[in-house]
Coordinates of C-alpha atoms in Angstrom, one line a residue:
Chain N
M18 CA 39.5 3.5 -51.1
Q19 CA 36.1 3.5 -49.5
E20 CA 35.8 1.6 -46.2
S21 CA 33.6 -1.4 -46.2
V22 CA 30.6 -1.9 -43.8
E23 CA 32.6 -4.5 -42.0
D24 CA 35.6 -2.2 -41.5
K25 CA 33.4 0.6 -40.2
V26 CA 31.6 -1.8 -37.8
K27 CA 34.9 -3.1 -36.5
K28 CA 36.1 0.4 -36.0
A29 CA 33.0 1.3 -33.9
V30 CA 33.3 -1.9 -31.9
V31 CA 37.0 -1.1 -31.0
K32 CA 36.0 2.4 -30.0
V33 CA 33.1 1.5 -27.8
L34 CA 34.2 -1.8 -26.3
K35 CA 37.9 -0.9 -26.2
V36 CA 38.9 -4.4 -27.5
D37 CA 41.9 -5.5 -29.6
P38 CA 40.9 -5.4 -33.3
A39 CA 42.5 -8.8 -33.7
R40 CA 39.8 -10.3 -31.4
I41 CA 36.9 -9.2 -33.6
K42 CA 35.7 -12.0 -36.0
P43 CA 32.4 -12.2 -37.8
T44 CA 31.3 -14.9 -35.4
S45 CA 32.3 -12.9 -32.3
R46 CA 29.3 -12.3 -30.0
F47 CA 29.1 -8.8 -28.6
A48 CA 28.2 -9.8 -25.0
A49 CA 29.6 -13.3 -24.6
D50 CA 32.9 -12.9 -26.5
L51 CA 33.6 -9.2 -26.6
G52 CA 32.2 -8.4 -23.1
A53 CA 29.6 -5.8 -24.1
E54 CA 27.6 -4.7 -21.1
S55 CA 24.0 -3.5 -21.3
I56 CA 24.9 0.2 -21.7
Q57 CA 27.6 -0.6 -24.2
S58 CA 25.1 -2.4 -26.4
V59 CA 23.1 0.8 -26.5
E60 CA 26.3 2.9 -27.1
L61 CA 27.2 0.5 -30.0
V62 CA 23.8 1.1 -31.6
A63 CA 24.3 4.8 -31.2
A64 CA 27.8 4.6 -32.7
F65 CA 26.5 2.6 -35.7
E66 CA 23.8 5.1 -36.3
E67 CA 26.2 7.9 -36.3
E68 CA 28.9 6.2 -38.3
F69 CA 26.5 5.1 -41.1
D70 CA 24.1 8.0 -40.7
I71 CA 21.2 5.7 -40.4
S72 CA 18.3 5.1 -38.0
M73 CA 17.7 1.6 -36.7
D74 CA 14.8 -0.1 -35.1
E75 CA 16.1 -0.2 -31.5
D76 CA 14.7 -3.5 -30.4
E77 CA 15.8 -5.2 -33.6
A78 CA 19.3 -3.7 -33.4
L79 CA 19.7 -4.7 -29.8
A80 CA 18.7 -8.2 -30.6
V81 CA 21.6 -8.7 -33.0
E82 CA 24.2 -10.9 -31.3
T83 CA 27.3 -11.2 -33.5
V84 CA 29.5 -8.9 -35.5
G85 CA 28.7 -10.7 -38.7
D86 CA 25.0 -10.3 -38.1
A87 CA 25.5 -6.6 -37.3
V88 CA 27.3 -6.2 -40.7
T89 CA 24.4 -7.8 -42.5
F90 CA 21.7 -5.8 -40.5
I91 CA 23.5 -2.5 -40.9
G92 CA 24.2 -3.2 -44.6
K93 CA 20.4 -3.7 -45.1
C94 CA 19.6 -0.5 -43.3
V95 CA 22.2 1.5 -45.4
R96 CA 20.7 0.1 -48.6
E97 CA 17.1 0.9 -47.5
Q98 CA 18.0 4.4 -46.3
H99 CA 20.7 5.6 -48.7
E100 CA 20.1 3.8 -52.0
V101 CA 16.4 4.6 -52.6
Chain O
M30 CA 10.6 -42.9 -4.0
S31 CA 7.4 -43.2 -6.0
H32 CA 5.7 -40.3 -7.7
A33 CA 1.9 -39.9 -7.3
K34 CA 0.1 -40.2 -10.6
T35 CA -0.9 -36.8 -11.7
K36 CA -3.1 -35.6 -14.6
K37 CA -1.1 -34.8 -17.7
H38 CA -1.2 -31.0 -18.2
E39 CA -1.0 -29.9 -21.8
L40 CA 0.3 -26.5 -22.7
K41 CA -2.4 -24.3 -24.2
D42 CA -0.7 -22.0 -26.7
V43 CA -2.7 -18.9 -27.2
T44 CA -2.7 -16.0 -29.7
E45 CA -4.0 -13.4 -27.2
P46 CA -2.5 -13.1 -23.7
N47 CA -4.6 -14.0 -20.7
L48 CA -4.3 -10.9 -18.5
W49 CA -7.1 -11.9 -16.0
E50 CA -8.6 -8.5 -16.6
G51 CA -11.7 -9.5 -14.6
I52 CA -9.4 -9.6 -11.5
F53 CA -6.9 -7.0 -12.6
P54 CA -8.8 -4.4 -14.5
H55 CA -5.9 -1.9 -14.0
D56 CA -8.1 1.2 -14.5
T57 CA -9.8 0.3 -11.2
V58 CA -8.6 -1.6 -8.0
P59 CA -8.0 -5.3 -8.4
R60 CA -10.7 -7.8 -7.2
I61 CA -10.4 -10.7 -4.8
P62 CA -12.7 -13.5 -6.1
F63 CA -13.5 -16.4 -3.8
D64 CA -14.3 -19.8 -5.2
S65 CA -14.6 -21.8 -2.1
A66 CA -15.7 -21.6 1.5
I67 CA -13.3 -21.1 4.5
I68 CA -13.0 -24.1 6.8
E69 CA -11.8 -24.1 10.4
E70 CA -11.9 -26.7 13.1
I71 CA -13.2 -25.2 16.3
D72 CA -13.8 -27.3 19.5
G73 CA -13.5 -30.4 17.4
K74 CA -16.2 -29.3 15.0
R75 CA -15.7 -28.5 11.3
V76 CA -16.9 -24.9 10.9
T77 CA -17.6 -23.3 7.5
F78 CA -17.5 -19.6 6.9
S79 CA -18.9 -18.2 3.6
P80 CA -16.9 -15.3 2.2
H81 CA -19.8 -14.4 -0.1
A82 CA -22.2 -14.1 2.9
A83 CA -19.5 -12.1 4.8
L84 CA -19.1 -9.6 2.0
A85 CA -22.8 -9.2 1.7
R86 CA -22.9 -7.8 5.3
D87 CA -22.5 -4.1 6.1
I88 CA -18.7 -4.4 6.6
H89 CA -17.0 -1.0 7.2
I90 CA -14.0 0.8 8.6
T91 CA -13.7 2.8 11.8
D92 CA -11.0 5.2 12.7
T93 CA -8.8 5.8 15.7
T94 CA -6.4 8.4 14.2
F95 CA -7.3 11.0 16.8
R96 CA -7.1 8.5 19.7
D97 CA -4.6 5.6 19.3
G98 CA -2.9 7.4 16.4
Q99 CA -2.5 10.7 18.1
Q100 CA -1.4 8.9 21.3
S101 CA 1.7 7.8 19.5
L102 CA 2.7 11.2 18.3
P103 CA 3.1 14.8 19.6
P104 CA -0.5 16.2 20.1
F105 CA -2.3 17.4 16.9
S106 CA -3.5 21.0 16.8
V107 CA -7.3 21.6 16.7
D108 CA -6.9 22.7 13.1
H109 CA -5.1 19.5 12.2
V110 CA -7.8 17.4 13.7
A111 CA -10.6 19.4 12.0
R112 CA -8.9 19.2 8.6
L113 CA -8.2 15.4 9.0
Y114 CA -11.8 14.8 10.0
D115 CA -13.0 16.7 7.0
Y116 CA -10.7 14.6 4.8
L117 CA -12.0 11.4 6.4
A118 CA -15.6 12.4 5.6
Q119 CA -14.6 13.0 1.9
L120 CA -12.5 9.8 1.8
G121 CA -15.2 7.5 3.3
G122 CA -18.0 9.2 1.3
P123 CA -21.7 9.6 2.0
N124 CA -22.4 5.9 2.7
G125 CA -20.1 5.7 5.7
V126 CA -17.5 3.3 4.4
I127 CA -15.5 5.1 7.2
R128 CA -18.3 4.8 9.7
Q129 CA -16.9 6.2 13.0
T130 CA -14.0 8.0 14.6
E131 CA -13.2 8.3 18.3
F132 CA -11.9 11.1 20.4
F133 CA -10.2 11.6 23.8
L134 CA -12.2 13.9 26.0
Y135 CA -9.7 14.7 28.7
T136 CA -8.2 18.0 27.8
K137 CA -9.7 21.3 26.7
R138 CA -8.0 20.8 23.3
D139 CA -9.6 17.4 22.9
R140 CA -13.0 18.8 23.5
E141 CA -12.5 21.8 21.3
A142 CA -11.3 19.6 18.5
L143 CA -14.4 17.4 18.9
D144 CA -16.6 20.4 18.8
R145 CA -14.9 21.8 15.7
C146 CA -15.4 18.4 13.9
R147 CA -19.0 18.2 15.0
S148 CA -19.6 21.7 13.7
L149 CA -18.7 20.6 10.2
G150 CA -22.0 18.7 10.0
H151 CA -20.8 15.5 8.4
R152 CA -22.9 12.4 8.9
F153 CA -19.9 10.2 8.6
P154 CA -17.6 9.4 10.3
E155 CA -19.8 9.5 13.4
I156 CA -18.0 11.0 16.4
T157 CA -17.6 8.7 19.4
G158 CA -15.6 9.0 22.6
W159 CA -13.0 6.9 24.4
I160 CA -12.8 6.6 28.1
R161 CA -11.7 4.3 30.9
A162 CA -14.5 2.3 32.5
D163 CA -14.9 4.9 35.2
A164 CA -17.9 6.9 36.3
G165 CA -15.9 10.1 36.2
D166 CA -14.9 9.6 32.6
L167 CA -18.5 8.7 31.7
R168 CA -19.5 12.2 33.0
L169 CA -17.3 13.7 30.2
V170 CA -19.2 11.7 27.6
K171 CA -22.5 12.9 28.9
E172 CA -21.3 16.5 29.0
M173 CA -20.1 16.3 25.4
G174 CA -23.5 14.9 24.4
L175 CA -22.1 11.8 22.6
K176 CA -24.3 8.9 21.7
E177 CA -21.5 6.3 21.9
T178 CA -18.3 5.8 23.7
G179 CA -15.6 3.2 23.8
M180 CA -14.6 2.2 27.3
L181 CA -11.4 0.4 28.3
T182 CA -12.4 -3.0 29.7
S183 CA -9.1 -4.8 29.9
C184 CA -9.6 -8.6 30.0
S185 CA -6.3 -10.4 30.2
D186 CA -4.9 -11.3 33.6
Y187 CA -1.8 -9.3 32.8
H188 CA -4.0 -6.2 32.9
I189 CA -6.5 -7.2 35.5
F190 CA -4.0 -8.4 38.0
Y191 CA -0.9 -6.4 37.3
K192 CA -2.2 -3.1 35.8
S193 CA -5.5 -2.7 37.5
R194 CA -4.5 -4.6 40.7
K195 CA -7.9 -6.3 40.8
N196 CA -9.2 -9.8 40.4
R197 CA -11.5 -11.0 37.7
K198 CA -14.6 -10.7 39.8
T199 CA -14.1 -7.1 40.8
A200 CA -12.9 -6.1 37.4
M201 CA -16.0 -7.5 35.8
A202 CA -18.3 -6.0 38.4
D203 CA -16.6 -2.5 37.9
Y204 CA -16.9 -2.7 34.1
I205 CA -20.6 -3.8 34.3
K206 CA -21.4 -1.0 36.6
V207 CA -20.2 1.7 34.2
V208 CA -21.8 -0.1 31.3
E209 CA -25.2 -0.1 33.1
E210 CA -24.7 3.6 33.9
A211 CA -24.0 4.4 30.3
L212 CA -27.1 2.5 29.1
A213 CA -29.2 4.2 31.7
A214 CA -28.0 7.6 30.3
G215 CA -28.8 6.6 26.7
I216 CA -25.2 6.2 25.7
R217 CA -24.1 3.2 23.7
P218 CA -21.2 1.5 25.3
R219 CA -18.5 0.0 23.2
C220 CA -16.4 -2.3 25.4
H221 CA -12.8 -2.5 24.3
L222 CA -11.6 -5.9 25.4
E223 CA -8.0 -4.8 25.9
D224 CA -5.4 -7.5 25.5
V225 CA -7.9 -10.1 24.4
T226 CA -5.3 -12.2 22.6
R227 CA -3.7 -13.0 26.0
A228 CA -7.0 -13.4 27.9
D229 CA -8.7 -16.5 29.3
I230 CA -11.5 -16.7 26.8
D231 CA -13.7 -19.3 28.7
G232 CA -12.8 -18.1 32.2
F233 CA -13.3 -14.3 31.7
V234 CA -14.1 -13.1 28.2
L235 CA -17.1 -15.2 27.5
P236 CA -18.8 -14.7 30.9
F237 CA -18.2 -10.9 30.6
V238 CA -19.4 -10.6 27.0
S239 CA -22.4 -12.9 27.6
R240 CA -23.4 -10.6 30.5
L241 CA -23.1 -7.6 28.2
M242 CA -25.3 -9.2 25.7
E243 CA -27.9 -9.9 28.4
L244 CA -27.8 -6.2 29.3
S245 CA -28.3 -5.4 25.6
E246 CA -31.6 -7.3 25.5
S247 CA -33.4 -4.6 27.5
V248 CA -32.3 -1.6 25.3
P249 CA -33.2 -0.5 21.8
E250 CA -31.1 -2.1 19.0
N251 CA -29.1 1.0 18.3
Q252 CA -27.9 1.0 21.9
R253 CA -26.8 -2.6 22.2
V254 CA -23.4 -3.0 23.7
K255 CA -20.6 -3.2 21.0
I256 CA -17.6 -5.4 21.5
R257 CA -14.2 -4.3 20.3
L258 CA -11.6 -7.2 20.2
C259 CA -8.3 -5.4 21.0
D260 CA -5.2 -7.2 20.0
T261 CA -3.2 -4.8 22.1
M262 CA 0.2 -6.4 21.6
G263 CA -0.3 -7.7 18.1
F264 CA -0.3 -11.4 19.1
G265 CA -3.3 -12.3 16.9
V266 CA -2.8 -14.8 14.1
T267 CA -5.1 -15.9 11.3
Y268 CA -3.5 -19.3 10.6
P269 CA -6.2 -22.0 10.4
G270 CA -5.7 -24.4 13.3
A271 CA -3.9 -21.9 15.6
A272 CA -5.2 -22.0 19.1
L273 CA -7.0 -19.5 21.3
P274 CA -6.3 -16.9 22.6
R275 CA -4.2 -16.0 19.6
S276 CA -6.5 -17.2 16.8
V277 CA -8.4 -14.4 15.2
P278 CA -11.0 -16.7 13.5
K279 CA -11.7 -18.6 16.8
L280 CA -12.0 -15.4 18.8
I281 CA -14.6 -14.0 16.4
Y282 CA -16.4 -17.3 16.2
R283 CA -16.6 -17.6 20.0
M284 CA -18.0 -14.1 20.2
T285 CA -20.6 -14.5 17.5
H286 CA -21.6 -18.1 18.3
D287 CA -20.9 -18.7 22.0
A288 CA -21.7 -15.2 23.3
G289 CA -24.3 -14.2 20.7
V290 CA -22.6 -11.0 19.6
P291 CA -24.1 -9.9 16.2
P292 CA -21.6 -9.0 13.5
A293 CA -22.9 -5.4 13.6
C294 CA -21.7 -5.1 17.2
L295 CA -18.3 -6.6 16.7
E296 CA -15.1 -4.9 15.8
W297 CA -11.4 -5.6 15.6
H298 CA -8.6 -3.4 16.7
G299 CA -5.0 -4.5 16.3
H300 CA -1.3 -3.6 16.5
N301 CA 1.5 -4.3 14.2
D302 CA 4.1 -5.8 16.6
F303 CA 4.4 -9.0 14.5
H304 CA 3.7 -7.4 11.1
K305 CA 0.2 -8.9 11.0
V306 CA -1.9 -5.9 11.7
H307 CA -3.5 -5.5 8.3
V308 CA -4.3 -9.1 7.5
N309 CA -5.6 -9.8 11.1
A310 CA -8.0 -6.9 10.8
V311 CA -9.4 -7.4 7.4
T312 CA -9.6 -11.2 7.8
G313 CA -12.0 -10.4 10.7
W314 CA -14.5 -9.3 8.1
L315 CA -14.6 -12.8 6.6
Y316 CA -15.0 -14.5 9.9
G317 CA -17.9 -12.6 11.2
L318 CA -17.3 -9.0 12.4
N319 CA -18.4 -5.9 10.6
A320 CA -16.0 -3.2 11.8
V321 CA -12.3 -2.9 11.4
N322 CA -10.6 -0.2 13.5
T323 CA -7.8 1.6 11.7
A324 CA -5.7 4.8 11.8
L325 CA -4.5 6.9 8.9
M326 CA -1.0 5.8 7.7
G327 CA -1.1 3.1 10.4
I328 CA -0.1 5.4 13.1
G329 CA -0.7 4.2 16.7
E330 CA 1.0 2.9 19.8
R331 CA 4.5 1.4 19.2
T332 CA 4.2 -0.4 15.8
G333 CA 0.9 1.2 15.0
N334 CA -2.7 0.2 14.1
P335 CA -4.0 -1.1 10.8
P336 CA -3.5 1.5 8.1
L337 CA -6.9 3.0 7.2
E338 CA -5.9 3.4 3.6
G339 CA -4.9 -0.3 3.4
A340 CA -8.2 -1.3 4.9
L341 CA -10.0 0.9 2.4
F342 CA -8.2 -0.7 -0.6
E343 CA -9.0 -4.1 0.9
Y344 CA -12.6 -3.1 1.2
V345 CA -12.8 -2.1 -2.5
Q346 CA -11.0 -5.3 -3.6
L347 CA -13.3 -7.5 -1.6
K348 CA -16.6 -5.6 -2.3
G349 CA -15.6 -4.9 -5.9
A350 CA -16.9 -1.3 -5.5
T351 CA -16.0 1.9 -3.6
H352 CA -19.5 2.5 -2.3
G353 CA -18.9 6.2 -2.5
A354 CA -15.4 6.3 -1.1
D355 CA -13.1 8.7 -2.9
L356 CA -9.7 7.1 -3.1
R357 CA -7.9 10.1 -4.5
V358 CA -8.3 11.8 -1.1
I359 CA -5.7 9.4 0.2
T360 CA -3.0 11.3 -1.6
E361 CA -4.3 14.6 -0.3
I362 CA -4.2 13.3 3.2
A363 CA -0.7 11.9 2.8
D364 CA 0.5 15.3 1.5
Y365 CA -1.2 17.0 4.5
F366 CA 0.5 14.6 6.9
A367 CA 3.9 15.1 5.3
N368 CA 3.9 18.8 4.4
V369 CA 1.6 20.4 7.0
M370 CA 1.7 18.1 10.0
H371 CA 5.4 17.1 9.3
I372 CA 4.7 13.5 10.1
E373 CA 7.1 11.3 8.4
I374 CA 5.5 8.6 6.2
P375 CA 7.9 5.7 5.5
P376 CA 8.9 6.0 1.8
R377 CA 7.8 2.4 1.1
H378 CA 4.5 2.6 2.9
P379 CA 1.9 1.1 0.4
F380 CA -0.4 3.6 -1.4
V381 CA 1.0 6.7 0.3
G382 CA 4.8 6.5 0.7
R383 CA 7.0 8.6 -1.5
D384 CA 8.4 5.5 -3.3
F385 CA 5.4 3.1 -3.2
N386 CA 5.3 3.0 -7.0
V387 CA 8.9 3.9 -7.7
T388 CA 11.0 1.3 -9.4
R389 CA 14.8 1.2 -9.3
A390 CA 15.7 -1.9 -11.2
G391 CA 16.4 -1.4 -14.9
I392 CA 14.6 -4.5 -16.0
H393 CA 11.5 -3.3 -14.1
A394 CA 11.8 0.1 -15.7
D395 CA 12.0 -1.6 -19.1
G396 CA 8.7 -3.4 -18.2
L397 CA 7.1 -0.1 -17.2
R398 CA 8.3 1.5 -20.4
R399 CA 6.7 -1.2 -22.5
D400 CA 3.4 -1.4 -20.7
E401 CA 2.7 0.2 -17.3
R402 CA 0.5 -2.8 -16.3
I403 CA 3.6 -5.0 -16.0
Y404 CA 5.0 -3.3 -12.9
N405 CA 2.3 -0.9 -11.6
I406 CA -0.3 -2.5 -9.2
F407 CA -3.1 -0.5 -10.9
D408 CA -3.5 2.8 -12.7
T409 CA -2.0 4.8 -9.8
T410 CA -2.2 8.0 -11.8
R411 CA -6.0 7.7 -12.2
I412 CA -6.8 6.3 -8.8
L413 CA -4.4 8.1 -6.6
G414 CA -3.0 10.9 -8.8
R415 CA 0.5 9.2 -8.4
P416 CA 2.1 8.2 -11.7
P417 CA 4.7 5.4 -11.5
R418 CA 8.2 6.7 -11.3
V419 CA 11.7 5.5 -11.7
A420 CA 14.5 6.4 -9.2
I421 CA 17.9 6.4 -10.8
T422 CA 20.8 4.5 -9.4
D423 CA 23.5 2.2 -10.8
K424 CA 20.8 -0.5 -11.0
S425 CA 18.5 1.5 -13.2
G426 CA 20.2 0.8 -16.5
V427 CA 19.4 2.6 -19.7
D428 CA 15.8 1.4 -19.4
G429 CA 15.3 3.3 -16.2
I430 CA 16.9 6.4 -17.6
V431 CA 14.9 6.5 -20.8
L432 CA 11.7 6.1 -18.7
W433 CA 12.7 8.9 -16.4
V434 CA 13.6 11.2 -19.3
N435 CA 10.4 10.6 -21.1
N436 CA 8.3 11.2 -18.0
F437 CA 10.3 14.3 -17.2
L438 CA 9.9 15.7 -20.7
G439 CA 6.2 14.6 -20.8
L440 CA 6.7 12.7 -24.0
E441 CA 3.9 10.4 -25.1
G442 CA 3.5 7.8 -27.9
D443 CA 5.7 8.2 -30.9
E444 CA 7.3 11.3 -29.4
R445 CA 9.0 9.1 -26.7
L446 CA 12.7 8.9 -26.9
K447 CA 14.5 5.6 -27.4
K448 CA 17.4 4.2 -25.3
V449 CA 19.8 5.3 -28.0
N450 CA 18.8 8.9 -27.5
V451 CA 19.8 8.9 -23.8
H452 CA 23.0 6.8 -23.8
K453 CA 25.2 9.7 -22.9
I454 CA 23.1 10.4 -19.8
A455 CA 23.1 6.7 -18.9
R456 CA 26.9 6.8 -19.3
W457 CA 27.2 9.8 -17.0
V458 CA 25.0 8.0 -14.4
L459 CA 27.1 4.8 -14.5
D460 CA 30.3 6.8 -14.2
Q461 CA 29.0 8.4 -11.1
Y462 CA 29.1 5.0 -9.4
E463 CA 31.9 3.2 -11.3
I464 CA 34.4 6.1 -11.4
D465 CA 33.3 8.4 -8.6
S466 CA 32.2 5.6 -6.2
R467 CA 29.0 7.4 -5.5
T468 CA 26.6 5.7 -3.0
S469 CA 23.5 7.9 -3.1
A470 CA 20.7 7.9 -5.7
I471 CA 20.8 10.5 -8.5
T472 CA 18.5 13.4 -7.8
D473 CA 15.9 14.7 -10.2
D474 CA 17.7 18.0 -10.4
E475 CA 21.0 16.3 -11.5
L476 CA 19.2 14.3 -14.2
A477 CA 17.3 17.4 -15.4
E478 CA 20.7 19.1 -15.8
Q479 CA 22.0 16.1 -17.8
V480 CA 18.9 16.4 -20.0
R481 CA 19.7 20.1 -20.6
I482 CA 23.3 19.2 -21.5
H483 CA 22.7 16.2 -23.8
L484 CA 19.2 16.8 -25.1
P485 CA 19.1 20.7 -25.3
E486 CA 16.3 20.9 -27.9
H487 CA 14.0 18.7 -25.9
H488 CA 15.0 20.5 -22.7
S489 CA 14.1 23.9 -24.2
R490 CA 10.8 22.7 -25.5
H491 CA 10.0 21.3 -22.0
H492 CA 11.1 24.5 -20.3
A493 CA 8.9 26.6 -22.6
R494 CA 5.9 24.3 -22.1
S495 CA 6.3 24.3 -18.3
K496 CA 6.4 28.1 -18.2
R497 CA 3.1 28.4 -20.0

């Protein structure tokens, strides 16, 4: 079965931030709740781009605050870049 | 506690930012506009100084690199002096923004250096001498054929009583004698009122200077005695209301108004013992003197003299024009100091230090990356040939690293890499500090190696380009 966008996002978050998957909720904020430091935010964007084979506007991607918003944002990028 | 009624201030939301480009044009040096007069209370009277009138005068810079500057360092070679003199001529330009420079005359090398500089044929900076107020020293000035010389006329009781072992009357008589001899020989005397910020202004300085002005009445205008106010120990202050003898404004006012010294005959020479050397000097322009004495890189006895390059930038900011000065020469001189004369320039020294436009904080680097104007004082690349740089430490963040990498690779516009492209290098840098407990900055060579490892295609292109 194909992994969902949400599952892939969670997998990248666990890998980069080294957090317990159980802590990751759609409302979890990367910095405030999951402890993402500045460099880890950039590493997350890089991990998402690699995982989904997409290119994201860096400023917009770094402005995303929660896991749920990341799923939405990445889903939109995937549709735009892979389903044309 | 009651609050004074104040006008209600409404936020003015705008669609275009107000960058004050008239004051901060960025492609040229910033301006210093004045919108009011300067007011001081002197001897119980309210005295007004007009900045606009001051800036309309022939204000200029004089140089003491070869005298006070050299005095604080091992002796310069004749070649060094001649090269620096040539640089000063280029820097100050044909209109004499750097008007004069002064030389010791005591050793064979001093005199040879002076002759070498004179043989270059530059009109500016004019070459003058520096002597003690002594008939023997004056002979040296005559022999060298100089038209003007500074002479040491110490005026505080510290110097008169304890250094010269004289009293005020004999000191003044001795000084006047040498001044008269100089005038008789057609040499313009420039009396250096040593330690004036500790002197008795009414009891010694004004009587002495007034006598010098009387002597000046019988000579042609270009030979009138000049007065240099020497803040030998850096005690001068510019605070309005500060008292004599430390007040720079009041000292100047007493000279121009009570002793009748014209601005063209009045100069300031300071030292940096209390970190006030630059502001004391250039403020003098606004209060009524024309000449500010300086030394390249601020070298000079103990804490140094006003940095010439600082005075030059102040001049351009105040006048709003270079008047022929070539500011790019400042960087050439700094390179010559550091690489040929091996004189260390403090890294943070404004305009010339290695790090004067280097940022280390990541948030500042981010600002530089977005728009140079946010964190660079002006277009330092255009004006000084010094692009802003980022030094990499644990505080640099990914913002600092992406700026460094783009500058290193010479990438412009859309070619510029994003933060996401350099995250592996940023991680390596951070690990240096967090895992390896490093305490030094990352060197350019180390970063270049990281670019080679993590961005091999960009590195190869850069390598190929730099070989061409």
